Coordinates of C-alpha atoms in Angstrom, one line a residue:
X1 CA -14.7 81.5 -18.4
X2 CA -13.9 79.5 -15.8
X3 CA -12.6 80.8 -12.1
X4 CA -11.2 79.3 -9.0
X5 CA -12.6 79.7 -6.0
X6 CA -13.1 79.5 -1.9
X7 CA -16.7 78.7 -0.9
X8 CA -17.4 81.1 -3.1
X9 CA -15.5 83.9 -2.6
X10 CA -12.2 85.6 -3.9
X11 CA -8.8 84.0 -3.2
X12 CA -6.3 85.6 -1.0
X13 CA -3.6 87.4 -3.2
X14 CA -0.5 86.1 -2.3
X15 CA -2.5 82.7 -3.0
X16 CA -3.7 83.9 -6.5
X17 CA -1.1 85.0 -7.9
X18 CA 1.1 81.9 -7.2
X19 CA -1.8 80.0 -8.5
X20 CA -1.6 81.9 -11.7
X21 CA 2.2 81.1 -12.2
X22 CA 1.4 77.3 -11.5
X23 CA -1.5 77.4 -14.3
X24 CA 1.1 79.3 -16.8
X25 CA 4.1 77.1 -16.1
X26 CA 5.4 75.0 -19.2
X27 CA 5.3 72.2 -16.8
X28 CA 1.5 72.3 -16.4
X29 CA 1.2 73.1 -20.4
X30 CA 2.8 69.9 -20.8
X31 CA 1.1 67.7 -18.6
X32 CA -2.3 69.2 -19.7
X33 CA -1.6 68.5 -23.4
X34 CA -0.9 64.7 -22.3
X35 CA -5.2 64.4 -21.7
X36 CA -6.8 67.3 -23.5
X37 CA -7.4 66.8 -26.5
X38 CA -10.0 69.4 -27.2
X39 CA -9.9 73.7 -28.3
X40 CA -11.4 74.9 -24.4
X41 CA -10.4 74.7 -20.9
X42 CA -13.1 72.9 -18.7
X43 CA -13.6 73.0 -15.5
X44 CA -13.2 69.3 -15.1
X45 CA -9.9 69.4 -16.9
X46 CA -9.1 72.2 -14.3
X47 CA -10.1 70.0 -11.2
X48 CA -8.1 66.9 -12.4
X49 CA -5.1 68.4 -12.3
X50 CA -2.9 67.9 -9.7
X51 CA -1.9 70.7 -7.5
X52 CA 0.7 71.9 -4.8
X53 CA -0.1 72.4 -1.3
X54 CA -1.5 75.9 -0.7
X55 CA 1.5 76.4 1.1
X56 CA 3.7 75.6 -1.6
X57 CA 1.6 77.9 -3.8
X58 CA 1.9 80.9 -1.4
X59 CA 5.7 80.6 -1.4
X60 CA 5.4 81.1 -5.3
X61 CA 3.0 84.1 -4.5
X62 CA 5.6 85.8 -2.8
X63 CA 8.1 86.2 -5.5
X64 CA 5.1 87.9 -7.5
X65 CA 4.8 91.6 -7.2
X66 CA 3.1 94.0 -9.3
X67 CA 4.6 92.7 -12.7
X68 CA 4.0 89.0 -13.6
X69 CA 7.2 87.5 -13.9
X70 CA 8.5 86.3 -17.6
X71 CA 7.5 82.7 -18.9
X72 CA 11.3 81.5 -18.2
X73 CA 10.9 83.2 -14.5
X74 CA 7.8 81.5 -14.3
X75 CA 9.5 78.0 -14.7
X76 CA 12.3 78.7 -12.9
X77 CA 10.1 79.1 -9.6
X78 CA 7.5 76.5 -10.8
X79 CA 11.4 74.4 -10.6
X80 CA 12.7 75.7 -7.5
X81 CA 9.8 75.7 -5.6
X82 CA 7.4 72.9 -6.9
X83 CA 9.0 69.8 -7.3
X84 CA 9.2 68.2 -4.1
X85 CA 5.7 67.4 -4.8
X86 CA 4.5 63.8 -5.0
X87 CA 8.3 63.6 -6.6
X88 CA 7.7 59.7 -6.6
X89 CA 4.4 59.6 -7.0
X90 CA 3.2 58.1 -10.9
X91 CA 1.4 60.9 -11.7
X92 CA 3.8 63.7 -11.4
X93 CA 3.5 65.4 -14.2
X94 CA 7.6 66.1 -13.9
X95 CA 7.8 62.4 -13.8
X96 CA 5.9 61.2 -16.8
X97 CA 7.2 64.2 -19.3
X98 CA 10.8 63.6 -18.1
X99 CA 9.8 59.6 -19.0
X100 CA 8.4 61.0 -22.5
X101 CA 11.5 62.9 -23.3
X102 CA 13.5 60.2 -22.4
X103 CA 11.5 57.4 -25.4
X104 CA 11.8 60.3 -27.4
X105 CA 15.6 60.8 -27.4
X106 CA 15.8 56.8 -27.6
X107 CA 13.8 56.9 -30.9
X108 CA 16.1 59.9 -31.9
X109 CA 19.1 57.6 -31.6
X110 CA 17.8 54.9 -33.1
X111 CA 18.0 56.6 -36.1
X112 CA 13.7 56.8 -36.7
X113 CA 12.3 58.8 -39.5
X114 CA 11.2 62.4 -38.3
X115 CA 7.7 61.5 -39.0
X116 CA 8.0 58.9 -35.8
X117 CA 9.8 61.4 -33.5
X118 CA 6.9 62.2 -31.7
X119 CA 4.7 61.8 -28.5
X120 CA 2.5 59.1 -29.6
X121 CA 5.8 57.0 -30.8
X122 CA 7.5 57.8 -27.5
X123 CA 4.5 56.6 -25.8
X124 CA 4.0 53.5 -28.0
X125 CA 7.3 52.6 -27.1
X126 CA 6.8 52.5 -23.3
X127 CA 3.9 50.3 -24.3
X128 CA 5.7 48.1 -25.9
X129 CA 8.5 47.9 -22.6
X130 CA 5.5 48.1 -19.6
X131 CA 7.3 50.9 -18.4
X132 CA 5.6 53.2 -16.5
X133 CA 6.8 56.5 -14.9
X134 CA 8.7 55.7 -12.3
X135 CA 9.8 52.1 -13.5
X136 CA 13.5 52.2 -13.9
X137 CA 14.4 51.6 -17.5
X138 CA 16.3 48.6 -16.5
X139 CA 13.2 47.0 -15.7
X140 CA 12.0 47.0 -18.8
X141 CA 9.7 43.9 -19.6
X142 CA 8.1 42.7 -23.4
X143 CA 4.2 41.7 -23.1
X144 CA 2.7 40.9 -25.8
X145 CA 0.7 44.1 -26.9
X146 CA -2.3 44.7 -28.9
X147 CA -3.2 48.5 -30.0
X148 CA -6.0 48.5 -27.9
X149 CA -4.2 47.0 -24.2
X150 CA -1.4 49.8 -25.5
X151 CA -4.0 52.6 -25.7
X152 CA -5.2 51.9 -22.6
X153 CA -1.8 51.7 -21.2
X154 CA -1.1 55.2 -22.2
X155 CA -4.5 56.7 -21.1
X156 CA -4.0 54.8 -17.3
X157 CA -0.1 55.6 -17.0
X158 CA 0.4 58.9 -18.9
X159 CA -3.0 60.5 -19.2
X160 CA -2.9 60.4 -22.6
X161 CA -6.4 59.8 -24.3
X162 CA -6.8 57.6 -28.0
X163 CA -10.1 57.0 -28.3
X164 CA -10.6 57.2 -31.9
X165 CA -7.4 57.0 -33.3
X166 CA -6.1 53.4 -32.6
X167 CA -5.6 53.0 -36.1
X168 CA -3.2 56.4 -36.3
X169 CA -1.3 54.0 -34.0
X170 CA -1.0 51.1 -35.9
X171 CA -0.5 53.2 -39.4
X172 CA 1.7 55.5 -38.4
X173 CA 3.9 54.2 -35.4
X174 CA 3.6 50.3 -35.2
X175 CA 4.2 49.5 -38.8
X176 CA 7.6 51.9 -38.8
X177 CA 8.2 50.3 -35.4
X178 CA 7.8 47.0 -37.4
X179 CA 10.6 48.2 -40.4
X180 CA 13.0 49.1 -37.9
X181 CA 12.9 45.5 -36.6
X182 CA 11.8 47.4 -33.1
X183 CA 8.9 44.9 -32.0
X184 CA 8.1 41.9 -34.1
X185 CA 4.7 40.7 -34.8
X186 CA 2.6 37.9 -33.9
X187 CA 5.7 35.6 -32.3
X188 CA 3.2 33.2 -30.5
X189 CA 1.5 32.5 -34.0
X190 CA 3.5 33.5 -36.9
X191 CA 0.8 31.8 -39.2
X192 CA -1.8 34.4 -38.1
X193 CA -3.2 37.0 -40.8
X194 CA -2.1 40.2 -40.5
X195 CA -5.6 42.1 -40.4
X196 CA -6.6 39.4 -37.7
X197 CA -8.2 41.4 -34.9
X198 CA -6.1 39.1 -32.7
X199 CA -3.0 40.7 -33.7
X200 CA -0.3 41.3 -31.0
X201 CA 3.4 43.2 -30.9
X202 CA 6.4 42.4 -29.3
X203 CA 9.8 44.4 -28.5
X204 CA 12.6 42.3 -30.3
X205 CA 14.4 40.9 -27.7
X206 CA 18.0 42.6 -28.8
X207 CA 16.2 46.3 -28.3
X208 CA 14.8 44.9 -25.6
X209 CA 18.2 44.7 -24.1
X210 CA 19.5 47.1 -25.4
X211 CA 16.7 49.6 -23.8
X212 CA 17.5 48.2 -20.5
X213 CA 20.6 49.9 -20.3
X214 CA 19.1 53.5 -20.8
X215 CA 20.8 56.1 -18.6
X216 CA 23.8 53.2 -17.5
X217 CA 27.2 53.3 -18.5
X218 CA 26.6 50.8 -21.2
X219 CA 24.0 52.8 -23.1
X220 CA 26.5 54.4 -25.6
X221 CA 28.6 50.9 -26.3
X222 CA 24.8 49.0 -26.3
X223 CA 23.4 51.4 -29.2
X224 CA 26.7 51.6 -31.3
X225 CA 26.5 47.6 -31.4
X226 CA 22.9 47.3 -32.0
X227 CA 23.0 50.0 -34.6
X228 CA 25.3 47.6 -36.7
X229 CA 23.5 44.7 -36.0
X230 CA 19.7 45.6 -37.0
X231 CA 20.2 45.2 -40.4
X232 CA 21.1 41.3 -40.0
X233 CA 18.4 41.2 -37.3
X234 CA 15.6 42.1 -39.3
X235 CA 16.7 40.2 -42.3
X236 CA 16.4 37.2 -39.8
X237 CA 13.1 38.1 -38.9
X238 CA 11.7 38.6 -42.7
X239 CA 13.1 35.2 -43.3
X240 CA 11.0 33.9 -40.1
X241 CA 8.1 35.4 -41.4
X242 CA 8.7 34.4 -45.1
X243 CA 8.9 30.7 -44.0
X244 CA 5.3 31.0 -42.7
X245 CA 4.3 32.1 -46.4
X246 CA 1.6 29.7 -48.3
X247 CA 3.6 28.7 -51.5
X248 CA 1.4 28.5 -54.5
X249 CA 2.1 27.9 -58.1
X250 CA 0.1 30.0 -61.2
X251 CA 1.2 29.6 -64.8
X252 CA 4.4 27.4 -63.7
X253 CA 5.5 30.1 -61.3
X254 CA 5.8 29.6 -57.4
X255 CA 4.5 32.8 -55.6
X256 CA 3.4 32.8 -51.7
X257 CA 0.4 34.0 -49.7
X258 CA 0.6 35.8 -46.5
X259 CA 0.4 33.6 -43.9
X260 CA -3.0 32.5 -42.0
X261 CA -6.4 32.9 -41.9
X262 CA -8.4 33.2 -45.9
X263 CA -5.2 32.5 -47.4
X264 CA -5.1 29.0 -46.2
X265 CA -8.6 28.6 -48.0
X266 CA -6.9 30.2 -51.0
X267 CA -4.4 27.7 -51.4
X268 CA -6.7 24.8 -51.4
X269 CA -9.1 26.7 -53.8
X270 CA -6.3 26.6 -55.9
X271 CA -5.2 23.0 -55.3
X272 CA -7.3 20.7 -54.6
X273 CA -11.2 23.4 -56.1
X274 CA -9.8 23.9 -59.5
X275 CA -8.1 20.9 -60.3
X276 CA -11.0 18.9 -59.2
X277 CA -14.1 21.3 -60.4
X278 CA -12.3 23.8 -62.9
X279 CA -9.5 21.4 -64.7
X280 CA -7.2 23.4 -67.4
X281 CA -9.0 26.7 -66.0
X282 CA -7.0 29.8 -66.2
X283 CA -6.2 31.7 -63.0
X284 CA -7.1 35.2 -63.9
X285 CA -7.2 36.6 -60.2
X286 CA -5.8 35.5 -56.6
X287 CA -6.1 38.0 -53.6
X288 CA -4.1 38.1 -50.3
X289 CA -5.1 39.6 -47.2
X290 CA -1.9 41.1 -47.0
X291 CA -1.0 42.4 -50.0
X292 CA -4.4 42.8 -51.4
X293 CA -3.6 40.5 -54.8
X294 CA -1.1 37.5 -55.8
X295 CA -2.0 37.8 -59.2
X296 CA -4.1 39.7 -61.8
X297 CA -4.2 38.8 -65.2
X298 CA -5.8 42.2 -66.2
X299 CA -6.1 41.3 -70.0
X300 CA -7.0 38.6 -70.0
X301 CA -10.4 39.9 -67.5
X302 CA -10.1 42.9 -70.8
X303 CA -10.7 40.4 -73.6
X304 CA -13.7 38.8 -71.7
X305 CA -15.1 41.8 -71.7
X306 CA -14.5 43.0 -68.4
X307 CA -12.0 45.9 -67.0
X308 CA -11.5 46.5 -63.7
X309 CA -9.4 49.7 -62.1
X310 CA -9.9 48.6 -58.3
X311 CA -9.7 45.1 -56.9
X312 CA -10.9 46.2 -53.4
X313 CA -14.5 44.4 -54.3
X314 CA -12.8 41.6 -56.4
X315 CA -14.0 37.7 -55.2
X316 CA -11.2 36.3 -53.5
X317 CA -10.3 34.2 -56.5
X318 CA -11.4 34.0 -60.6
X319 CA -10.9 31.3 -62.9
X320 CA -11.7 31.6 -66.9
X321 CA -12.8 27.7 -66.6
X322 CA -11.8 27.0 -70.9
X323 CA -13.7 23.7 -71.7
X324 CA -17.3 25.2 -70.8
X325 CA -16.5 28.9 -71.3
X326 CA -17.8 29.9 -67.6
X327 CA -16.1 32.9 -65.1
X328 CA -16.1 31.4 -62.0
X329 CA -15.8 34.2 -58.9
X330 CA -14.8 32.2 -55.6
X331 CA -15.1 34.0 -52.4
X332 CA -13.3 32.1 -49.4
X333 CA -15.2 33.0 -46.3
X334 CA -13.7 32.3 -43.0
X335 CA -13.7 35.8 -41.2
X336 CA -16.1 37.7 -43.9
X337 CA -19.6 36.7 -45.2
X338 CA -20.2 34.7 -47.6
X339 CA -21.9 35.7 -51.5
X340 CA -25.5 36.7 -49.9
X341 CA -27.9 38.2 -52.0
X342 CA -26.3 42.1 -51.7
X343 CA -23.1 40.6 -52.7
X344 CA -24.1 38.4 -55.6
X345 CA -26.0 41.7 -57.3
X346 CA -22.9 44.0 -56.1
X347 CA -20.7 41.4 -58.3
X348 CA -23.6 40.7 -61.2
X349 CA -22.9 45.2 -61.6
X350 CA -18.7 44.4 -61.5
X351 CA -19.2 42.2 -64.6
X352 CA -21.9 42.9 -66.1
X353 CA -20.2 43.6 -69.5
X354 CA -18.7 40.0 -69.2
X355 CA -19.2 37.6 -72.8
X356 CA -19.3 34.4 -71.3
X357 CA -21.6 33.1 -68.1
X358 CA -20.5 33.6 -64.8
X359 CA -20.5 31.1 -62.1
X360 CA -20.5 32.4 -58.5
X361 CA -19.1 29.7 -55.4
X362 CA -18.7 30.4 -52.1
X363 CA -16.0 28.2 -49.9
X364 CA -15.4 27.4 -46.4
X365 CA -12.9 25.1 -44.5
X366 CA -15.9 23.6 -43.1
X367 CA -19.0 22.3 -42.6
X368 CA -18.8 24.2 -39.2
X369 CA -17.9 27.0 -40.3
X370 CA -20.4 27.0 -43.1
X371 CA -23.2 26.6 -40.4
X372 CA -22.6 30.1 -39.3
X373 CA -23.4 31.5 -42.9
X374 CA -25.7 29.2 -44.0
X375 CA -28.8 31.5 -44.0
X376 CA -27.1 34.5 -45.6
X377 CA -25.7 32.5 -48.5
X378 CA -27.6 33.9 -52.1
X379 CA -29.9 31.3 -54.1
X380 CA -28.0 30.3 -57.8
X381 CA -24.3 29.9 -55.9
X382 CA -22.7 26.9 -55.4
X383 CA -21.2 25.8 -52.0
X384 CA -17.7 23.9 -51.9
X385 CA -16.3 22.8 -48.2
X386 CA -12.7 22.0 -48.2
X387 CA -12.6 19.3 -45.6
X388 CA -15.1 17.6 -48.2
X389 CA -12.9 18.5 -51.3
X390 CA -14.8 16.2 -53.3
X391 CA -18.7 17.5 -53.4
X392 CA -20.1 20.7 -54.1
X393 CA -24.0 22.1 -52.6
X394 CA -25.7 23.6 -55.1
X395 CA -27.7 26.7 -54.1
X396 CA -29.4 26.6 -57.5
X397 CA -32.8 25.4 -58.4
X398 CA -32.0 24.5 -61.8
X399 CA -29.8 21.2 -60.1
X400 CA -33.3 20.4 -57.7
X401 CA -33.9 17.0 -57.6
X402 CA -31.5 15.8 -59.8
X403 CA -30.7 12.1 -60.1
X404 CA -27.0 10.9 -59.1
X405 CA -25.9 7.0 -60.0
X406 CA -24.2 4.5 -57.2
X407 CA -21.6 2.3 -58.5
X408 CA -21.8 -0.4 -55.7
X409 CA -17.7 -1.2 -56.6
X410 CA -16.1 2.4 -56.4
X411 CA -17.7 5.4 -54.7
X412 CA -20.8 7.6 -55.1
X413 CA -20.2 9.6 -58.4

């Protein structure tokens, strides 16, 4: 239980019982539901509120006889009475639910799913604009914005607390955000991976403007020709973001990698690794970082022996290398490890029901990059490094020592 006080002593009446009214408002349920995100009332919770002058809450106490009013009655004075408060100040709690409801509605005519018609999309939105209470609408701006800058926005401007579910955000908000051609992602690198931790948001620069004339004349005319446009404007944007794709071509057909990051090491796995190290290999398996695979051959991984439900541990790439009957499992490392010891067993378990001898590499872009890894990598893996597409390390004891032949005319073979 908690209880206020004075010095510790009882409250005068008149004092309390406006008090009450304040603390049973809708108003102050509102606000309090912004940071609270826990079963209980504490008394910290209780002291961070903000409160009228006693003055003001004394005026309410007057109204109060020997019934308490009705929850509508309650407002009504809380209404009357209350709101010349701080009216301006940012952290009126009239001010920053009135700026809620107002995100809210916007979403409502933009025509988002109900699942999205909610606090923490109203909220995400205002993010996304920099807008905080008592910034006009038509000052709307467009930073770029990562989920955690935008969680911290929310908790500084709104009082509202997401400490451990940033990836609610980003699952349930940003992505439908994304589909509705709302913001647009990574615009100052369109090449970066999608899971990068670097990851930023955008408004579209038509919603943008169109957001700017909230509560003007021009709202109603704005929406109705944004509405018919949003179809052709996120067409444009896929087609942006398709052109950042990393074309590939398996089995005579061209398919495309999400851009950035692993996939770029994909492609030259696939180029310049398996034409060089693997020629006439099949391609049984390529992942993506975005869409988890490009390709799985399933039965052909079946007749080897091998059958595999989830790809989620799969190496990044697989190639059924014909002419000496080996599996070779590629893992591209740029922002993961590389095959260390846990690995290797992990994948030894994934295929151990294989017919034919596996072969395990592990590539990087770089010899810089492979510094970073080099004392995790497993014994009996080979090392290829893109930028020196012709060699490959071997991890392996069974190569130790052995001889290589200089032909003075041509190159080192």
């Amino acid at each position: 239980m908690n209880y206020f006080h004075k010095d510790g002593r009882g409250l005068n009446l008149t004092l309390a019982r406006g008090l009450a009214a304040y603390l049973n408002s809708s108003l102050v349920d509102a606000f309090f539901r912004l940071f609270n995100g826990h079963t209980q009332v504490n008394a910290t919770d209780l002291r961070n509120l903000k409160y009228p002058t006693i003055a003001q809450l004394m005026t309410v106490g007057l109204y109060i006889t020997e019934h308490f009013p009705s929850q509508k009655e309650i407002d009504q004075l809380v209404q009357e009475e209350l709101l010349s408060m701080s009216n301006q100040s940012e952290n009126n709690p009239v001010i920053i639910k009135t700026r809620i409801d107002e995100a809210l509605q916007i979403l409502i005519e933009l025509g988002l799913p109900q699942a999205q018609l909610n606090e923490r999309s109203a909220l995400t939105l205002l993010a996304f604009l920099d807008l905080k209470p008592t910034v006009p609408w038509e000052a709307a701006a467009s930073p770029l914005m990562g989920i955690a800058p935008m969680t911290e926005f929310m908790a500084q401007h709104y009082g509202k607390i997401y400490k451990t579910n940033r990836e609610g955000i980003r699952k349930y908000t940003v992505h439908q955000f994304l589909d509705a051609g709302l913001i647009i992602m990574n615009p100052d690198a369109p090449d970066r991976p999608t899971t990068s931790p670097k990851t930023v948001y955008r408004i579209e620069e038509s919603a943008l403007e169109l957001l700017r004339t909230y509560e003007t004349n021009e709202w109603k005319k704005s929406i109705s020709t944004y509405l018919y446009s949003v179809d052709t404007l996120k067409k444009r944007y896929a087609q942006e973001r398709e052109l950042s794709r990393i074309p590939i071509v398996i089995e005579g057909k061209l398919k495309t990698l999400s851009p950035g990051g692993q996939n770029i090491l994909i492609e030259k796995i696939i180029n310049e690794f398996a034409e060089r190290f693997t020629p006439g290999g099949k391609l049984i398996y390529v992942g993506d970082t975005e869409e988890k695979f490009a390709y799985f051959n399933k039965v052909a991984l079946k007749d080897l022996g091998v059958t595999i439900d989830s790809h989620g541990k799969m190496p990044d790439v697989i190639i059924h290398y014909l002419k000496n009957d080996w599996l070779v499992l590629i893992e591209a490392v740029t922002s993961h490890g590389p095959i260390n010891p846990k690995r290797k067993t992990e994948l030894e378990v994934i295929f151990a029901d294989l017919k034919i001898p596996i072969v395990m590499v592990i590539t990087f872009l770089s010899r810089k990059a492979m510094v970073e890894y080099l004392a995790d990598i497993a014994w009996e893996t080979d090392v290829w490094v893109a930028e020196d597409s012709t060699h490959l390390i071997h991890f392996n004891g069974e190569y130790l020592l052995q001889a290589y032949k200089v032909d003075r005319d041509f190159e080192t073979k």
